[in-house]
GROMACS .gro file of C-alpha atoms in nm:
model
  237
    1UNK     CA    1  12.417   5.937  13.342
    2UNK     CA    2  12.645   5.638  13.429
    3UNK     CA    3  12.580   5.505  13.077
    4UNK     CA    4  12.680   5.806  12.906
    5UNK     CA    5  13.008   5.743  13.033
    6UNK     CA    6  13.021   5.389  12.969
    7UNK     CA    7  12.918   5.451  12.614
    8UNK     CA    8  13.225   5.703  12.570
    9UNK     CA    9  13.458   5.451  12.730
   10UNK     CA   10  13.553   5.675  13.032
   11UNK     CA   11  13.627   5.477  13.287
   12UNK     CA   12  13.435   5.529  13.687
   13UNK     CA   13  13.401   5.415  14.034
   14UNK     CA   14  13.040   5.418  14.181
   15UNK     CA   15  13.099   5.459  14.548
   16UNK     CA   16  12.753   5.334  14.589
   17UNK     CA   17  12.796   5.030  14.466
   18UNK     CA   18  13.114   4.945  14.639
   19UNK     CA   19  12.973   5.047  15.003
   20UNK     CA   20  12.685   4.821  14.886
   21UNK     CA   21  12.980   4.544  14.756
   22UNK     CA   22  13.146   4.589  15.133
   23UNK     CA   23  12.828   4.552  15.313
   24UNK     CA   24  12.918   4.912  15.429
   25UNK     CA   25  12.649   5.105  15.558
   26UNK     CA   26  12.547   5.421  15.382
   27UNK     CA   27  12.448   5.620  15.687
   28UNK     CA   28  12.751   5.545  15.845
   29UNK     CA   29  12.965   5.678  15.597
   30UNK     CA   30  12.782   6.055  15.665
   31UNK     CA   31  12.761   6.359  15.939
   32UNK     CA   32  12.374   6.317  16.066
   33UNK     CA   33  12.331   6.671  16.023
   34UNK     CA   34  12.538   6.723  15.689
   35UNK     CA   35  12.522   6.587  15.370
   36UNK     CA   36  12.872   6.519  15.338
   37UNK     CA   37  13.060   6.188  15.400
   38UNK     CA   38  13.258   6.179  15.717
   39UNK     CA   39  13.635   6.270  15.650
   40UNK     CA   40  13.711   5.919  15.778
   41UNK     CA   41  13.488   5.761  15.442
   42UNK     CA   42  13.743   6.002  15.226
   43UNK     CA   43  14.013   5.830  15.340
   44UNK     CA   44  13.832   5.461  15.254
   45UNK     CA   45  13.741   5.612  14.912
   46UNK     CA   46  14.154   5.698  14.845
   47UNK     CA   47  14.232   5.448  14.911
   48UNK     CA   48  13.993   5.297  14.628
   49UNK     CA   49  14.067   5.553  14.414
   50UNK     CA   50  14.444   5.460  14.464
   51UNK     CA   51  14.373   5.062  14.417
   52UNK     CA   52  14.203   5.152  14.068
   53UNK     CA   53  14.520   5.376  13.923
   54UNK     CA   54  14.757   5.084  14.016
   55UNK     CA   55  14.529   4.829  13.896
   56UNK     CA   56  14.361   4.976  13.602
   57UNK     CA   57  14.646   5.191  13.459
   58UNK     CA   58  14.939   5.034  13.654
   59UNK     CA   59  15.048   5.347  13.812
   60UNK     CA   60  15.319   5.348  14.098
   61UNK     CA   61  15.076   5.409  14.376
   62UNK     CA   62  15.081   5.254  14.693
   63UNK     CA   63  14.722   5.225  14.899
   64UNK     CA   64  14.865   5.076  15.174
   65UNK     CA   65  14.974   5.395  15.280
   66UNK     CA   66  14.640   5.454  15.316
   67UNK     CA   67  14.582   5.227  15.593
   68UNK     CA   68  14.412   5.362  15.899
   69UNK     CA   69  14.636   5.202  16.120
   70UNK     CA   70  14.869   5.467  15.925
   71UNK     CA   71  14.676   5.767  16.090
   72UNK     CA   72  14.618   5.906  16.428
   73UNK     CA   73  14.234   6.035  16.464
   74UNK     CA   74  14.213   6.364  16.639
   75UNK     CA   75  13.826   6.427  16.768
   76UNK     CA   76  13.645   6.721  16.838
   77UNK     CA   77  13.293   6.616  17.034
   78UNK     CA   78  12.932   6.790  16.910
   79UNK     CA   79  13.138   7.069  16.705
   80UNK     CA   80  12.969   7.078  16.445
   81UNK     CA   81  12.605   7.145  16.277
   82UNK     CA   82  12.602   7.054  15.919
   83UNK     CA   83  12.376   7.239  15.671
   84UNK     CA   84  12.074   7.012  15.760
   85UNK     CA   85  12.141   7.065  16.120
   86UNK     CA   86  12.128   7.444  16.097
   87UNK     CA   87  11.750   7.455  15.901
   88UNK     CA   88  11.598   7.259  16.208
   89UNK     CA   89  11.801   7.398  16.466
   90UNK     CA   90  11.977   7.248  16.736
   91UNK     CA   91  11.602   7.179  16.893
   92UNK     CA   92  11.587   6.866  16.651
   93UNK     CA   93  11.967   6.786  16.616
   94UNK     CA   94  12.209   6.689  16.776
   95UNK     CA   95  12.567   6.856  16.628
   96UNK     CA   96  12.814   6.592  16.470
   97UNK     CA   97  13.170   6.505  16.658
   98UNK     CA   98  13.439   6.591  16.402
   99UNK     CA   99  13.728   6.416  16.314
  100UNK     CA  100  14.074   6.597  16.175
  101UNK     CA  101  14.299   6.294  16.025
  102UNK     CA  102  14.693   6.306  16.072
  103UNK     CA  103  14.926   6.078  15.922
  104UNK     CA  104  15.197   5.871  16.189
  105UNK     CA  105  15.437   5.926  15.919
  106UNK     CA  106  15.660   6.252  15.822
  107UNK     CA  107  15.551   6.392  15.568
  108UNK     CA  108  15.686   6.776  15.375
  109UNK     CA  109  15.453   6.944  15.141
  110UNK     CA  110  15.464   7.258  14.949
  111UNK     CA  111  15.124   7.460  14.792
  112UNK     CA  112  15.084   7.706  14.553
  113UNK     CA  113  14.749   7.866  14.504
  114UNK     CA  114  14.640   8.030  14.197
  115UNK     CA  115  14.365   8.298  14.361
  116UNK     CA  116  14.590   8.414  14.660
  117UNK     CA  117  14.897   8.385  14.548
  118UNK     CA  118  15.038   8.170  14.819
  119UNK     CA  119  15.309   7.931  14.836
  120UNK     CA  120  15.403   7.767  15.177
  121UNK     CA  121  15.562   7.483  15.292
  122UNK     CA  122  15.599   7.278  15.600
  123UNK     CA  123  15.467   6.936  15.736
  124UNK     CA  124  15.090   6.778  15.712
  125UNK     CA  125  14.976   6.895  16.044
  126UNK     CA  126  15.086   7.292  15.991
  127UNK     CA  127  14.953   7.284  15.664
  128UNK     CA  128  14.618   7.089  15.574
  129UNK     CA  129  14.389   7.168  15.812
  130UNK     CA  130  14.224   7.561  15.858
  131UNK     CA  131  14.256   7.541  16.269
  132UNK     CA  132  14.029   7.871  16.284
  133UNK     CA  133  13.707   7.672  16.347
  134UNK     CA  134  13.837   7.464  16.645
  135UNK     CA  135  13.896   7.809  16.855
  136UNK     CA  136  13.541   7.740  16.975
  137UNK     CA  137  13.226   7.591  16.918
  138UNK     CA  138  12.994   7.822  16.673
  139UNK     CA  139  12.714   7.629  16.522
  140UNK     CA  140  12.554   7.881  16.306
  141UNK     CA  141  12.804   8.025  16.162
  142UNK     CA  142  13.076   7.842  16.120
  143UNK     CA  143  13.115   7.571  15.815
  144UNK     CA  144  13.301   7.300  16.026
  145UNK     CA  145  13.350   7.129  15.744
  146UNK     CA  146  13.564   7.386  15.497
  147UNK     CA  147  13.849   7.346  15.749
  148UNK     CA  148  13.940   7.064  15.549
  149UNK     CA  149  14.143   7.213  15.205
  150UNK     CA  150  13.874   7.405  14.965
  151UNK     CA  151  14.108   7.354  14.651
  152UNK     CA  152  13.993   7.584  14.466
  153UNK     CA  153  14.279   7.643  14.239
  154UNK     CA  154  14.621   7.504  14.358
  155UNK     CA  155  14.897   7.259  14.312
  156UNK     CA  156  15.049   7.007  14.567
  157UNK     CA  157  15.355   6.898  14.622
  158UNK     CA  158  15.493   6.662  14.820
  159UNK     CA  159  15.827   6.657  14.877
  160UNK     CA  160  15.859   6.241  14.967
  161UNK     CA  161  15.681   6.083  14.730
  162UNK     CA  162  15.810   5.808  14.564
  163UNK     CA  163  15.645   5.821  14.255
  164UNK     CA  164  15.665   6.081  13.977
  165UNK     CA  165  15.222   6.087  13.953
  166UNK     CA  166  15.156   6.416  13.840
  167UNK     CA  167  14.739   6.422  13.878
  168UNK     CA  168  14.466   6.680  13.810
  169UNK     CA  169  14.158   6.617  14.042
  170UNK     CA  170  13.879   6.826  13.994
  171UNK     CA  171  13.569   6.846  14.235
  172UNK     CA  172  13.294   6.951  14.403
  173UNK     CA  173  13.260   7.000  14.786
  174UNK     CA  174  13.318   6.619  14.840
  175UNK     CA  175  13.655   6.604  14.730
  176UNK     CA  176  13.777   6.853  15.009
  177UNK     CA  177  13.825   6.530  15.216
  178UNK     CA  178  13.974   6.385  14.961
  179UNK     CA  179  14.247   6.626  14.921
  180UNK     CA  180  14.468   6.583  15.198
  181UNK     CA  181  14.512   6.179  15.157
  182UNK     CA  182  14.547   6.198  14.816
  183UNK     CA  183  14.874   6.488  14.821
  184UNK     CA  184  15.004   6.237  15.054
  185UNK     CA  185  14.988   5.941  14.750
  186UNK     CA  186  15.140   6.135  14.456
  187UNK     CA  187  15.389   6.384  14.358
  188UNK     CA  188  15.176   6.662  14.268
  189UNK     CA  189  14.807   6.709  14.309
  190UNK     CA  190  14.704   6.946  14.064
  191UNK     CA  191  14.310   7.098  14.250
  192UNK     CA  192  14.053   7.274  14.027
  193UNK     CA  193  13.702   7.336  14.199
  194UNK     CA  194  13.527   7.497  13.903
  195UNK     CA  195  13.267   7.674  14.062
  196UNK     CA  196  13.586   7.885  14.154
  197UNK     CA  197  13.829   7.857  13.842
  198UNK     CA  198  13.741   8.005  13.538
  199UNK     CA  199  14.014   7.937  13.323
  200UNK     CA  200  14.017   7.661  13.026
  201UNK     CA  201  14.067   7.283  13.176
  202UNK     CA  202  14.146   7.188  12.819
  203UNK     CA  203  14.387   7.464  12.798
  204UNK     CA  204  14.533   7.374  13.127
  205UNK     CA  205  14.563   7.009  13.071
  206UNK     CA  206  14.801   7.064  12.741
  207UNK     CA  207  14.983   7.309  12.967
  208UNK     CA  208  15.019   7.079  13.255
  209UNK     CA  209  14.970   6.744  13.090
  210UNK     CA  210  14.927   6.546  13.411
  211UNK     CA  211  14.928   6.186  13.424
  212UNK     CA  212  14.527   6.146  13.457
  213UNK     CA  213  14.249   6.393  13.548
  214UNK     CA  214  14.003   6.250  13.842
  215UNK     CA  215  13.680   6.404  13.851
  216UNK     CA  216  13.477   6.399  14.185
  217UNK     CA  217  13.111   6.505  14.214
  218UNK     CA  218  12.883   6.391  14.413
  219UNK     CA  219  12.572   6.225  14.276
  220UNK     CA  220  12.360   6.540  14.390
  221UNK     CA  221  12.538   6.740  14.134
  222UNK     CA  222  12.441   6.528  13.847
  223UNK     CA  223  12.113   6.514  13.923
  224UNK     CA  224  12.034   6.901  13.952
  225UNK     CA  225  12.288   7.007  13.633
  226UNK     CA  226  11.978   7.219  13.482
  227UNK     CA  227  12.086   7.481  13.781
  228UNK     CA  228  12.379   7.727  13.670
  229UNK     CA  229  12.595   7.717  13.932
  230UNK     CA  230  12.596   7.315  13.860
  231UNK     CA  231  12.590   7.374  13.507
  232UNK     CA  232  12.945   7.544  13.506
  233UNK     CA  233  13.091   7.302  13.688
  234UNK     CA  234  13.068   7.058  13.427
  235UNK     CA  235  13.184   7.333  13.161
  236UNK     CA  236  13.546   7.182  13.119
  237UNK     CA  237  13.612   7.369  12.786
   0.00000   0.00000   0.00000
């Protein structure tokens, strides 16, 4: 798949290679009971995305805004039993801790959702996470990972951004934990999950004219691309 991208002059970041080059353990980047990467790994990955945009495209972004020192972490101990943990049950799996990561700096955001018509304004802490998952533990019924924004089809404005960048972000569930941090770095982030968004991506790009399009999928999506649901997310007509 990466060879196809290279042959068509499409730039990419392979985070598997970056983890290896920085001598970071692959297992340490992921939940033990779930296939998704940790929110802390997503913060790290988003910083690499910004570095790439800055150095390869000369975009006016500041990767340093996503330094871990600029964030506070609220940890919910043993709160999350991921999809793999649910399969083997609590008899075989110990729940994961789950982190919500908040910026220490001032924020002002505005979100417009195409699906439910929601139009809201506020700061990061009041808007970003779905806190219903933290009232009580429900290992088998709740998917706590969904506390991070699903971003099916919406536009996110950062009122305090010091650039005018408009980015279209197309993603699967691995992108959910990237969305909050990318929102903090650019003026406008258009977010589409093609398993939910049924419009034309080509038409969307022509109408909204983003500076660039970032597609973030986990490698399993590519490997399973023969299944109907996964095939649909690669249909960007």
